[in-house]
């Protein structure tokens, strides 16, 4: 019942909590983050690997990264800061492995976060591979939060404080918990050579990574020959071509349907028709019933023809407040005849039905090929006026001037670390061995050691399971995530999770519909009983004796029962019930 009523509290919860804890100041950097107290076997040593951009969040990190102070107008015309999420550089607070290993942490729950860092020199990857690699750790588990990077267009470098969702970017890559589910984004912005407008191209189908509370490594390699490779935890999960595996496609179709063309009125697109020469067979009986009585059936030997199926409840007692003059003759409620429970049945025996071998149903003429069929109609093709051909989209992409993290999250303490942007696959792999591979096995061991024995997998925070794999966990996470977001901004909750909002609305309507139907059925079942004008034959003194203890009981008259085929004028026998029924005048 709680699962049905729970959605009903959403409105009340959102009205009370819409602005609780929502900070409208500039995004801040938390300077003094607590350090985990735990004995660690590894110590952090800065890498000696060189790259156009390599960030391990050492002591001078603040000289490179700028939190956003971008603003937007509120619906009433006032100004509010969009990116209020706080940032901190600190050691991991969950399953720490390397002492002194710092990472950039998005600290605020249910908030917009944005921070960026410019490159010393713009990165041109028109003739060299573009390699993007970094670590993400959802320390509080997955619950609606982005973990992706944006590689920003060259030219943004002097506008870090204005970095926002409107800032032009070249490539977006990384995980996104969409609640429910998770996907690995790889998107690039391609410029239409005819219109000069940019269009996002999404890799489809997107890989669905497993995300827990341990560190995950994400790698993207984009080659000058228009191919790409995606890796998760240093293992390949997808590869393909920028020309073939993205939607919408880089190059439009050469021909399109003529919008002015229309199907002729005499066009026949029915491939089959009824055979006009066919006639119904003379022996075809459309009125033959689907079932007929089974003439071979035999009445069971223990069938009790003279026993009624229902009898008056012998244990029923006339209520003390019953007034025969006011309420009429009291009739005991009916119960199942106990004599019928030990045999095949009681009352009039009727033959069971069986399938009718002569049943054929309604006759229809058989279908034949239509001699007038012209095929499926389709509009004629014309040259696409917007057609262009770009067979080297990698070379068409703009240079990269920096990296930015701009996301909305319902999960706090998302940690980013060891960000590599460069051209060397070998250097990225070497960096992974120095950092990720040191943490991976140790974190998994710690996670396994902390998990209680027999813990139900349904309570796992990992959100990558589908509805088919774990329907309860899938629905629960979707509902709770929607409610958490609705507490902060109900409108945003509906916009970002329309499927969940629609499902909850349907659930609420269905619940009220079920309650209304139930109340209607209860009301309809309480039909009035008319007063009888005929007295029931009084019981004898012996019938008044209780068979168990010999005490006197009030008379229990039995409603008269009509033999099959006859009619006896009497008060209709009430349905079986555990309570007595009053007759009204």
Short mmCIF file of N, CA, C and O in Angstrom, two decimals, residues 349-417:
data_model
loop_
_atom_site.label_atom_id
_atom_site.label_comp_id
_atom_site.label_asym_id
_atom_site.label_seq_id
_atom_site.Cartn_x
_atom_site.Cartn_y
_atom_site.Cartn_z
N UNK A 349 -28.47 -31.80 -11.29
CA UNK A 349 -27.26 -32.09 -12.06
C UNK A 349 -27.48 -31.73 -13.51
O UNK A 349 -28.52 -32.04 -14.10
N UNK A 350 -26.50 -31.06 -14.09
CA UNK A 350 -26.57 -30.68 -15.50
C UNK A 350 -25.33 -31.20 -16.21
O UNK A 350 -24.25 -31.21 -15.66
N UNK A 351 -25.53 -31.62 -17.47
CA UNK A 351 -24.41 -32.15 -18.25
C UNK A 351 -23.40 -31.02 -18.52
O UNK A 351 -23.78 -29.90 -18.86
N UNK A 352 -22.12 -31.32 -18.42
CA UNK A 352 -21.11 -30.31 -18.79
C UNK A 352 -21.05 -30.16 -20.30
O UNK A 352 -21.50 -31.03 -21.05
N UNK A 353 -20.51 -29.03 -20.75
CA UNK A 353 -20.38 -28.77 -22.18
C UNK A 353 -19.04 -29.29 -22.70
O UNK A 353 -18.07 -29.44 -21.96
N UNK A 354 -18.99 -29.52 -23.99
CA UNK A 354 -17.76 -29.91 -24.68
C UNK A 354 -17.71 -29.16 -26.01
O UNK A 354 -18.71 -28.58 -26.46
N UNK A 355 -16.53 -29.14 -26.64
CA UNK A 355 -16.37 -28.46 -27.91
C UNK A 355 -17.24 -29.11 -28.98
O UNK A 355 -17.33 -30.34 -29.07
N UNK A 356 -17.91 -28.29 -29.78
CA UNK A 356 -18.80 -28.78 -30.84
C UNK A 356 -17.97 -29.14 -32.06
O UNK A 356 -17.34 -28.27 -32.67
N UNK A 357 -17.92 -30.42 -32.45
CA UNK A 357 -17.11 -30.81 -33.62
C UNK A 357 -17.64 -30.21 -34.92
O UNK A 357 -16.90 -30.15 -35.92
N UNK A 358 -18.89 -29.77 -34.95
CA UNK A 358 -19.46 -29.20 -36.17
C UNK A 358 -19.36 -27.68 -36.22
O UNK A 358 -19.86 -27.05 -37.16
N UNK A 359 -18.71 -27.10 -35.19
CA UNK A 359 -18.61 -25.64 -35.17
C UNK A 359 -17.62 -25.16 -36.24
O UNK A 359 -16.52 -25.66 -36.36
N UNK A 360 -18.02 -24.16 -37.02
CA UNK A 360 -17.16 -23.58 -38.05
C UNK A 360 -17.08 -22.06 -37.96
O UNK A 360 -16.18 -21.46 -38.51
N UNK A 361 -18.04 -21.45 -37.29
CA UNK A 361 -18.01 -20.00 -37.16
C UNK A 361 -18.45 -19.29 -38.41
O UNK A 361 -18.98 -19.90 -39.36
N UNK A 362 -18.20 -17.99 -38.47
CA UNK A 362 -18.63 -17.20 -39.61
C UNK A 362 -17.75 -17.51 -40.82
O UNK A 362 -16.54 -17.64 -40.70
N UNK A 363 -18.36 -17.60 -41.98
CA UNK A 363 -17.63 -17.92 -43.20
C UNK A 363 -17.10 -16.64 -43.84
O UNK A 363 -17.78 -15.61 -43.87
N UNK A 364 -15.85 -16.71 -44.27
CA UNK A 364 -15.24 -15.60 -44.99
C UNK A 364 -14.65 -16.13 -46.29
O UNK A 364 -14.11 -17.24 -46.34
N UNK A 365 -14.73 -15.31 -47.31
CA UNK A 365 -14.14 -15.69 -48.60
C UNK A 365 -12.62 -15.71 -48.47
O UNK A 365 -12.04 -14.86 -47.78
N UNK A 366 -11.93 -16.64 -49.09
CA UNK A 366 -10.47 -16.68 -49.03
C UNK A 366 -9.86 -15.47 -49.75
O UNK A 366 -10.49 -14.86 -50.63
N UNK A 367 -8.63 -15.14 -49.35
CA UNK A 367 -7.93 -14.00 -49.95
C UNK A 367 -7.08 -14.47 -51.13
O UNK A 367 -6.47 -15.53 -51.08
N UNK A 368 -7.05 -13.65 -52.18
CA UNK A 368 -6.23 -13.94 -53.36
C UNK A 368 -5.42 -12.70 -53.71
O UNK A 368 -5.68 -11.59 -53.20
N UNK A 369 -4.43 -12.86 -54.56
CA UNK A 369 -3.64 -11.73 -55.02
C UNK A 369 -4.53 -10.75 -55.77
O UNK A 369 -5.38 -11.14 -56.58
N UNK A 370 -4.32 -9.48 -55.49
CA UNK A 370 -5.11 -8.43 -56.14
C UNK A 370 -4.51 -8.14 -57.52
O UNK A 370 -3.36 -7.68 -57.61
N UNK A 371 -5.26 -8.40 -58.60
CA UNK A 371 -4.70 -8.15 -59.94
C UNK A 371 -4.46 -6.66 -60.21
O UNK A 371 -3.66 -6.32 -61.10
N UNK A 372 -5.11 -5.77 -59.45
CA UNK A 372 -4.95 -4.33 -59.67
C UNK A 372 -3.88 -3.72 -58.77
O UNK A 372 -3.66 -2.50 -58.81
N UNK A 373 -3.22 -4.57 -57.97
CA UNK A 373 -2.23 -4.08 -57.02
C UNK A 373 -1.04 -3.43 -57.73
O UNK A 373 -0.47 -3.99 -58.66
N UNK A 374 -0.67 -2.23 -57.28
CA UNK A 374 0.44 -1.49 -57.89
C UNK A 374 1.67 -1.42 -56.99
O UNK A 374 2.70 -0.89 -57.38
N UNK A 375 1.55 -1.92 -55.78
CA UNK A 375 2.67 -1.85 -54.84
C UNK A 375 2.48 -0.74 -53.84
O UNK A 375 1.55 0.07 -53.93
N UNK A 376 3.38 -0.70 -52.85
CA UNK A 376 3.32 0.36 -51.84
C UNK A 376 3.71 1.69 -52.49
O UNK A 376 4.77 1.79 -53.12
N UNK A 377 2.86 2.68 -52.29
CA UNK A 377 3.15 3.98 -52.90
C UNK A 377 4.19 4.73 -52.08
O UNK A 377 4.19 4.68 -50.84
N UNK A 378 5.07 5.40 -52.75
CA UNK A 378 6.05 6.26 -52.09
C UNK A 378 6.24 7.50 -52.95
O UNK A 378 6.19 7.43 -54.18
N UNK A 379 6.43 8.66 -52.33
CA UNK A 379 6.62 9.87 -53.13
C UNK A 379 7.91 9.78 -53.95
O UNK A 379 8.85 9.09 -53.58
N UNK A 380 7.91 10.44 -55.05
CA UNK A 380 9.11 10.43 -55.89
C UNK A 380 10.25 11.17 -55.19
O UNK A 380 10.04 12.01 -54.31
N UNK A 381 11.47 10.82 -55.57
CA UNK A 381 12.65 11.43 -54.99
C UNK A 381 13.10 12.64 -55.81
O UNK A 381 12.99 12.64 -57.04
N UNK A 382 13.60 13.62 -55.09
CA UNK A 382 14.18 14.80 -55.74
C UNK A 382 15.53 15.08 -55.09
O UNK A 382 15.82 14.58 -53.99
N UNK A 383 16.33 15.85 -55.76
CA UNK A 383 17.64 16.20 -55.21
C UNK A 383 17.45 17.00 -53.93
O UNK A 383 16.61 17.90 -53.85
N UNK A 384 18.23 16.66 -52.91
CA UNK A 384 18.16 17.36 -51.62
C UNK A 384 18.84 18.72 -51.75
O UNK A 384 20.05 18.79 -51.98
N UNK A 385 18.08 19.81 -51.63
CA UNK A 385 18.71 21.14 -51.78
C UNK A 385 19.70 21.45 -50.66
O UNK A 385 20.54 22.34 -50.83
N UNK A 386 19.61 20.71 -49.52
CA UNK A 386 20.52 20.96 -48.40
C UNK A 386 21.67 19.95 -48.35
O UNK A 386 22.35 19.84 -47.34
N UNK A 387 21.85 19.22 -49.44
CA UNK A 387 22.88 18.17 -49.44
C UNK A 387 24.28 18.76 -49.47
O UNK A 387 24.56 19.76 -50.15
N UNK A 388 25.15 18.14 -48.70
CA UNK A 388 26.58 18.41 -48.79
C UNK A 388 27.32 17.13 -48.45
O UNK A 388 26.73 16.17 -47.93
N UNK A 389 28.58 17.09 -48.74
CA UNK A 389 29.37 15.90 -48.47
C UNK A 389 30.64 16.31 -47.73
O UNK A 389 31.47 17.05 -48.25
N UNK A 390 30.76 15.83 -46.52
CA UNK A 390 31.96 16.06 -45.71
C UNK A 390 32.47 14.70 -45.28
O UNK A 390 31.96 14.09 -44.33
N UNK A 391 33.46 14.20 -45.97
CA UNK A 391 34.01 12.88 -45.68
C UNK A 391 35.16 12.92 -44.68
O UNK A 391 35.75 11.88 -44.36
N UNK A 392 35.48 14.12 -44.20
CA UNK A 392 36.55 14.25 -43.19
C UNK A 392 36.06 15.13 -42.04
O UNK A 392 36.58 16.23 -41.81
N UNK A 393 35.04 14.68 -41.31
CA UNK A 393 34.49 15.51 -40.23
C UNK A 393 35.51 15.81 -39.12
O UNK A 393 35.43 16.86 -38.49
N UNK A 394 36.46 14.91 -38.88
CA UNK A 394 37.46 15.18 -37.84
C UNK A 394 38.23 16.45 -38.18
O UNK A 394 38.49 17.30 -37.32
N UNK A 395 38.59 16.58 -39.45
CA UNK A 395 39.34 17.75 -39.87
C UNK A 395 38.47 19.00 -39.89
O UNK A 395 39.00 20.12 -39.93
N UNK A 396 37.15 18.83 -39.87
CA UNK A 396 36.25 19.98 -39.86
C UNK A 396 36.00 20.51 -38.45
O UNK A 396 35.47 21.62 -38.29
N UNK A 397 36.37 19.74 -37.42
CA UNK A 397 36.13 20.17 -36.05
C UNK A 397 37.10 21.28 -35.66
O UNK A 397 38.25 21.31 -36.10
N UNK A 398 36.64 22.15 -34.79
CA UNK A 398 37.45 23.27 -34.35
C UNK A 398 38.54 22.81 -33.37
O UNK A 398 38.44 21.74 -32.77
N UNK A 399 39.54 23.64 -33.21
CA UNK A 399 40.57 23.35 -32.22
C UNK A 399 39.99 23.44 -30.81
O UNK A 399 39.00 24.13 -30.58
N UNK A 400 40.64 22.74 -29.88
CA UNK A 400 40.16 22.70 -28.50
C UNK A 400 41.01 23.65 -27.66
O UNK A 400 42.24 23.60 -27.68
N UNK A 401 40.32 24.51 -26.91
CA UNK A 401 41.04 25.50 -26.12
C UNK A 401 41.03 25.24 -24.62
O UNK A 401 41.67 25.97 -23.86
N UNK A 402 40.28 24.22 -24.19
CA UNK A 402 40.23 23.95 -22.75
C UNK A 402 39.26 22.84 -22.44
O UNK A 402 38.61 22.27 -23.32
N UNK A 403 39.15 22.52 -21.14
CA UNK A 403 38.25 21.48 -20.68
C UNK A 403 37.31 22.06 -19.64
O UNK A 403 37.71 22.92 -18.83
N UNK A 404 36.07 21.63 -19.67
CA UNK A 404 35.08 22.11 -18.71
C UNK A 404 34.22 20.97 -18.18
O UNK A 404 34.00 19.96 -18.86
N UNK A 405 33.79 21.13 -16.95
CA UNK A 405 32.82 20.20 -16.34
C UNK A 405 31.59 21.02 -16.02
O UNK A 405 31.63 21.92 -15.17
N UNK A 406 30.50 20.75 -16.71
CA UNK A 406 29.26 21.51 -16.53
C UNK A 406 28.13 20.50 -16.47
O UNK A 406 27.83 19.81 -17.44
N UNK A 407 27.53 20.38 -15.29
CA UNK A 407 26.54 19.33 -15.12
C UNK A 407 25.57 19.67 -13.99
O UNK A 407 25.83 20.51 -13.14
N UNK A 408 24.45 18.98 -14.04
CA UNK A 408 23.46 18.99 -12.97
C UNK A 408 23.51 17.62 -12.31
O UNK A 408 23.56 16.61 -13.00
N UNK A 409 23.49 17.58 -11.00
CA UNK A 409 23.59 16.28 -10.33
C UNK A 409 22.73 16.25 -9.07
O UNK A 409 22.62 17.24 -8.35
N UNK A 410 22.13 15.09 -8.84
CA UNK A 410 21.43 14.83 -7.58
C UNK A 410 22.35 14.10 -6.60
O UNK A 410 21.96 13.81 -5.48
N UNK A 411 23.55 13.77 -7.06
CA UNK A 411 24.52 13.04 -6.23
C UNK A 411 25.67 13.95 -5.85
O UNK A 411 26.28 14.57 -6.73
N UNK A 412 25.99 14.03 -4.59
CA UNK A 412 27.13 14.82 -4.16
C UNK A 412 28.40 13.97 -4.15
O UNK A 412 28.34 12.75 -4.25
N UNK A 413 29.53 14.65 -4.03
CA UNK A 413 30.84 14.00 -3.89
C UNK A 413 31.23 13.15 -5.10
O UNK A 413 31.73 12.03 -4.96
N UNK A 414 31.02 13.69 -6.30
CA UNK A 414 31.52 13.04 -7.51
C UNK A 414 32.95 13.52 -7.72
O UNK A 414 33.21 14.71 -7.83
N UNK A 415 33.89 12.58 -7.79
CA UNK A 415 35.31 12.90 -7.83
C UNK A 415 35.87 12.70 -9.24
O UNK A 415 35.66 11.65 -9.86
N UNK A 416 36.59 13.71 -9.74
CA UNK A 416 37.27 13.66 -11.04
C UNK A 416 38.78 13.71 -10.79
O UNK A 416 39.26 14.48 -9.95
N UNK A 417 39.54 12.92 -11.57
CA UNK A 417 40.98 12.90 -11.33
C UNK A 417 41.70 12.41 -12.58
O UNK A 417 41.10 11.76 -13.46
#
